[in-house]
Coordinates of C-alpha atoms in Angstrom, one line a residue:
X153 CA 68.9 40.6 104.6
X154 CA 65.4 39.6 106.0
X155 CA 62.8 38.5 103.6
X156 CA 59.8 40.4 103.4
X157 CA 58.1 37.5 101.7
X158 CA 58.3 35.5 105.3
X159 CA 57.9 38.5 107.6
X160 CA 54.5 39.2 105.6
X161 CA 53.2 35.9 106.4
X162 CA 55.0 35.8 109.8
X163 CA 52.4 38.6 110.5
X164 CA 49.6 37.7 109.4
X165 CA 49.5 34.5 110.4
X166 CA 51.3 35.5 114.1
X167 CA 49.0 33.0 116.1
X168 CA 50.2 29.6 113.9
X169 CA 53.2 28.0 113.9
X170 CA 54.4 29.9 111.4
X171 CA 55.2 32.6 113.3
X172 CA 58.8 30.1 113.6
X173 CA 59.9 31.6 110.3
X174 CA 60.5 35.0 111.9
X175 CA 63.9 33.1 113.3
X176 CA 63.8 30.6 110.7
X177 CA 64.2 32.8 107.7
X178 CA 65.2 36.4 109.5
X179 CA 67.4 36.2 112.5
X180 CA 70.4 37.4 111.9
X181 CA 69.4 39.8 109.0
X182 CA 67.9 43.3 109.3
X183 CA 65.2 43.6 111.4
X184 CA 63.3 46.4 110.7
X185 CA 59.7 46.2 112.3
X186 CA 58.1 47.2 109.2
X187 CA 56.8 44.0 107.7
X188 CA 57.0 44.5 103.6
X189 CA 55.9 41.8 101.7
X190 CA 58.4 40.8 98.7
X191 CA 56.5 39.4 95.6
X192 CA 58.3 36.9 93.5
X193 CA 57.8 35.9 89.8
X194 CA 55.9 33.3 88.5
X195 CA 56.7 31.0 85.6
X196 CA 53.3 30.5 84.6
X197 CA 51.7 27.2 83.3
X198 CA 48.4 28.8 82.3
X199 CA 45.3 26.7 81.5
X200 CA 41.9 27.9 80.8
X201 CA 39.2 26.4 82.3
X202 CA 37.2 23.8 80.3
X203 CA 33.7 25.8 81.1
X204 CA 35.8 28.9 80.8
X205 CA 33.2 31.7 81.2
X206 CA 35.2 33.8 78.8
X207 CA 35.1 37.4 79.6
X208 CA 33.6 39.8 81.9
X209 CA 31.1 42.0 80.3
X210 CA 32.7 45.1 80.0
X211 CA 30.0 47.2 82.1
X212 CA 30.6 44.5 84.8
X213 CA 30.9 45.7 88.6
X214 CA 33.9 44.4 90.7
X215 CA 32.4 43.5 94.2
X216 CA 33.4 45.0 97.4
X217 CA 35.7 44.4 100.0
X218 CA 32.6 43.9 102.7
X219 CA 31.4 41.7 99.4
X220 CA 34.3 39.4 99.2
X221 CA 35.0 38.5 102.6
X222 CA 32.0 35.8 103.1
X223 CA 33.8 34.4 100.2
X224 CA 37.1 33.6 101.6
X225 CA 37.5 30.1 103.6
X226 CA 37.0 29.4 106.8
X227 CA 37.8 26.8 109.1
X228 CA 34.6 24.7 108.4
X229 CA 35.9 24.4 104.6
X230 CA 39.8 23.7 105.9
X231 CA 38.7 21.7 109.3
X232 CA 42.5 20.4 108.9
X233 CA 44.2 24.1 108.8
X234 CA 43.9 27.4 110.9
X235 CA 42.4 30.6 109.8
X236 CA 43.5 34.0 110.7
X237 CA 41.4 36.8 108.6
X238 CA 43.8 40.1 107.6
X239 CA 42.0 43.1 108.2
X240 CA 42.9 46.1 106.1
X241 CA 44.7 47.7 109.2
X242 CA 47.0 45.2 109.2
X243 CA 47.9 44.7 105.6
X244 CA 51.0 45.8 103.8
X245 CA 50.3 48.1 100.9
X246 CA 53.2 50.2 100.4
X247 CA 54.1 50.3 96.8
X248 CA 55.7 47.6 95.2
X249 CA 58.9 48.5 92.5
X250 CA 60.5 45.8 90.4
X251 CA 63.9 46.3 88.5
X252 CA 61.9 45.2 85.5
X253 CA 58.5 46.3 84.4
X254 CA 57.0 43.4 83.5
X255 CA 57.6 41.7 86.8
X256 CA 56.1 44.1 88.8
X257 CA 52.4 42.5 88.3
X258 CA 54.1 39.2 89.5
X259 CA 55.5 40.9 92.8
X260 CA 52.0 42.3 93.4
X261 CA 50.3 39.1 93.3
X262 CA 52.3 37.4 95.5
X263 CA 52.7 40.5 97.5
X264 CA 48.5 40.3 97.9
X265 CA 48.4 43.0 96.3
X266 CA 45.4 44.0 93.2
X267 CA 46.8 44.8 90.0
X268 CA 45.7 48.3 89.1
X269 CA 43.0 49.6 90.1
X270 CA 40.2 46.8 92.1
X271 CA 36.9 47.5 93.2
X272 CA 37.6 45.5 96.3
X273 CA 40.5 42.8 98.3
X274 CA 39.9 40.5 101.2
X275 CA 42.6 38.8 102.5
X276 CA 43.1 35.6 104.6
X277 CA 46.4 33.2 106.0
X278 CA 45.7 29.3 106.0
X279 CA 48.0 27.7 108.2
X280 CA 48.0 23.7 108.3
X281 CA 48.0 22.1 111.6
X282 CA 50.9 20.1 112.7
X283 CA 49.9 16.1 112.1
X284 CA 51.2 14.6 114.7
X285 CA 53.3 11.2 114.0
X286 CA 51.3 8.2 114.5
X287 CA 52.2 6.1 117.8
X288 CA 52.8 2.4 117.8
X289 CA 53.7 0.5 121.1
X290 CA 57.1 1.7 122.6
X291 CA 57.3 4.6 119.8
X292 CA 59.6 7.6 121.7
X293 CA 57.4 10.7 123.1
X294 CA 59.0 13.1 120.9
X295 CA 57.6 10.7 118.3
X296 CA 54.2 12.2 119.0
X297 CA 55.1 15.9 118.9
X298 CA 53.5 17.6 116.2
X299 CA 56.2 18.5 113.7
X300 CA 55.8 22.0 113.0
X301 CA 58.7 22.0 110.4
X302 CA 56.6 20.5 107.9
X303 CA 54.0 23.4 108.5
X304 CA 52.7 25.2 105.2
X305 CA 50.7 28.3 105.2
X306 CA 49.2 30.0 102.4
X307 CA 48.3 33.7 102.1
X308 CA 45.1 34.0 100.3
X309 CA 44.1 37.3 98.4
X310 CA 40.5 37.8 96.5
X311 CA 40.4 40.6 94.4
X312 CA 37.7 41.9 92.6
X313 CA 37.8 44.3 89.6
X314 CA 35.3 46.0 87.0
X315 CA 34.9 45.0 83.5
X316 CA 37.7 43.3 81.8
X317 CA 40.2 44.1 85.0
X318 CA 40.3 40.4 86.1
X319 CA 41.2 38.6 82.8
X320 CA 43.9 42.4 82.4
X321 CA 45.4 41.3 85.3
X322 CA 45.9 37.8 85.3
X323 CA 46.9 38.6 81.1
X324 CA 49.6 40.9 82.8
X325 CA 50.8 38.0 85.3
X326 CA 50.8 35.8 82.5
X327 CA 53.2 37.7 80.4
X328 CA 55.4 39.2 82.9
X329 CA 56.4 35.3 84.1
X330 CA 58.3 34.3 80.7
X331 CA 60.0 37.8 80.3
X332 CA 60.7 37.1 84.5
X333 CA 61.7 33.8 84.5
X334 CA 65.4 34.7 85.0
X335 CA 64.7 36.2 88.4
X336 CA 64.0 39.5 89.5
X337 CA 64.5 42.0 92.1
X338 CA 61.7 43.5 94.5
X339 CA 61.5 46.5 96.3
X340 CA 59.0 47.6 99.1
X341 CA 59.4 50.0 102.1
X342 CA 63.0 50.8 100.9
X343 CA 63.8 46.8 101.3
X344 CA 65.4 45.2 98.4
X345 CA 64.8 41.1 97.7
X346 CA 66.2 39.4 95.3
X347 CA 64.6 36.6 93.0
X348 CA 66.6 34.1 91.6
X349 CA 64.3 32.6 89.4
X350 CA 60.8 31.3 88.6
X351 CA 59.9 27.9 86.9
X352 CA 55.9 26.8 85.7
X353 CA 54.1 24.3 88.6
X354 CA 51.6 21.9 88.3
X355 CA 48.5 23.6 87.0
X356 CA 45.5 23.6 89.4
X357 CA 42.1 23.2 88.1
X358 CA 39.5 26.0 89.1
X359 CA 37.7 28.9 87.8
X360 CA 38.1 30.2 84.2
X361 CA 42.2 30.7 84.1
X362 CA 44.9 29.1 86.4
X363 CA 48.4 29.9 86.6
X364 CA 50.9 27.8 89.4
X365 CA 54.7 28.8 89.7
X366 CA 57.7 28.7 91.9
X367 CA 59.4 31.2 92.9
X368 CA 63.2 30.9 94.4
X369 CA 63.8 34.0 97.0
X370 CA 67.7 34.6 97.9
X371 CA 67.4 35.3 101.9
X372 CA 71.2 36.0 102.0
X373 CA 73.9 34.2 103.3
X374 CA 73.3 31.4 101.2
X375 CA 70.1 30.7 101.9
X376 CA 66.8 30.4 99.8
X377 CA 62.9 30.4 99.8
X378 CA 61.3 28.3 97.5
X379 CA 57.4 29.8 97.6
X380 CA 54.4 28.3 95.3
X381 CA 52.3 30.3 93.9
X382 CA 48.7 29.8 91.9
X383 CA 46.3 32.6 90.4
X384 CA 42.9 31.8 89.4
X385 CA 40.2 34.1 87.5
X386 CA 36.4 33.6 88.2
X387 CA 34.4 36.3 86.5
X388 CA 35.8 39.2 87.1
X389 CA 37.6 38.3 90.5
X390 CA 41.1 37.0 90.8
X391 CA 42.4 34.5 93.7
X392 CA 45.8 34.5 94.7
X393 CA 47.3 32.0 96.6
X394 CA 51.3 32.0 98.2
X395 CA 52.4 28.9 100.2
X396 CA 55.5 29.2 102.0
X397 CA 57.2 27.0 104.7
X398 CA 59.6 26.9 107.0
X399 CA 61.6 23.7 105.4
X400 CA 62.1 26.6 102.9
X401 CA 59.9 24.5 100.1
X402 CA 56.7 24.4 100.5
X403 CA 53.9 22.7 99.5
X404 CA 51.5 23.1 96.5
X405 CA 48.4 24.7 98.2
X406 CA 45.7 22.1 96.7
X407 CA 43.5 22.0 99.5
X408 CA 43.0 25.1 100.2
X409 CA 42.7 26.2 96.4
X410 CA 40.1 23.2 95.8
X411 CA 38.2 25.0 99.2
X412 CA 38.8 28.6 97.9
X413 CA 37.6 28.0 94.5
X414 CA 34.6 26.2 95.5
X415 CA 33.1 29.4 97.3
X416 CA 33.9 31.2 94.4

């Protein structure tokens, strides 16, 4: 079975090494050119913010899609990773069903997807370059190849809401990861993933509430996707961030949440 967790970020982030995954994590499985993106649960270490700007006022307007996209990072704030914008064309919304309830807010975070209803989403992929390895006198050629295997890319998701829909979101996320944390299963576009389990990460300081998470994916035939996952609330506008890899364990995204949260 093909994960829809990689093909999602295969996708969107097409131009970038990542685009490896697509053999990496799917060959072999069913390949079905609709690209669903499989969410995964989060065991959520949550930590409020010290300046935690409590709560939204409740008459508070969500900003817009055309809003929130001078928001997300660029290149100039990640001179060190590769950008690739998703346009709304190109994202994949189809509805998101988990075999429990109170996982399904966990699968639509990581899927980039709002939480009920937003007033607006803008979307990015941040891929990290290949370092190359450092050459010393005589050191082999393939020595200096970048090595692409290491590569981590991180879907990034800003979603904005009205009132109190921010801190109800990332409230839902936070009590869907302990009643989650024995795994889950995920189904999008009539494509069924299956998560094993989900354990708390390293908090990541930024904005008013952070949650970090792992999430183990079964890809079938023994294999398995560790993903990291952080959500952070500013105001009323959550950012989501999903690194995956094609060592199948990726990376805590730090950079690009430190970058992210800053333009927040």
């Amino acid at each position: 079975m093909r994960t829809v967790l990689v093909r999602r970020a295969v996708l969107t982030a097409s131009a970038v090494s990542l685009t490896l995954l697509a053999t990496a994590c799917g060959s072999g499985k069913d390949g079905g050119a609709e690209a669903d993106f499989k969410n995964a649960a989060r065991s959520s270490a949550t930590r409020p913010s010290a300046a935690a700007s409590s709560v939204a006022a409740a008459g508070a307007k969500g900003k817009t899609a055309g809003e929130l996209r001078p928001l997300l990072v660029t290149e100039a704030d990640l001179p060190d990773h590769r950008l690739e914008r998703v346009e709304d064309s190109a994202a994949q919304d189809d509805p998101i069903e988990t075999d429990k309830a109170p996982c399904k807010p966990l699968a639509q975070t990581e899927g980039m997807q709002p939480i009920g209803a937003s007033a607006g989403v803008a979307r990015v992929v941040a891929s990290g370059k290949p370092r190359a390895a450092a050459q010393g006198a005589g050191a082999e050629k393939a020595d200096a190849r970048a090595d692409t295997s290491k590569t981590t890319a991180t879907s990034v998701a800003l979603v904005s809401y009205d009132g109190k829909g921010a801190e109800e979101a990332i409230g839902a996320v936070k009590a869907g990861v302990e009643a989650c944390a024995g795994g889950f299963s995920v189904t999008q576009a009539g494509e069924k993933t299956a998560i094993e389990s989900v354990k708390a990460d390293t908090v990541l300081p930024g904005g008013d509430e952070a949650v970090s998470f792992v999430t183990v994916m079964d890809l079938g035939d023994g294999d398995r996707n560790v993903a990291r996952v952080v959500v952070l609330r500013k105001g009323n506008t959550l950012a989501t961030f999903t690194a995956l890899s094609l060592t199948g364990e990726a990376e805590q995204p730090k950079a690009v949440v430190d970058a992210q949260a800053k333009k927040l």
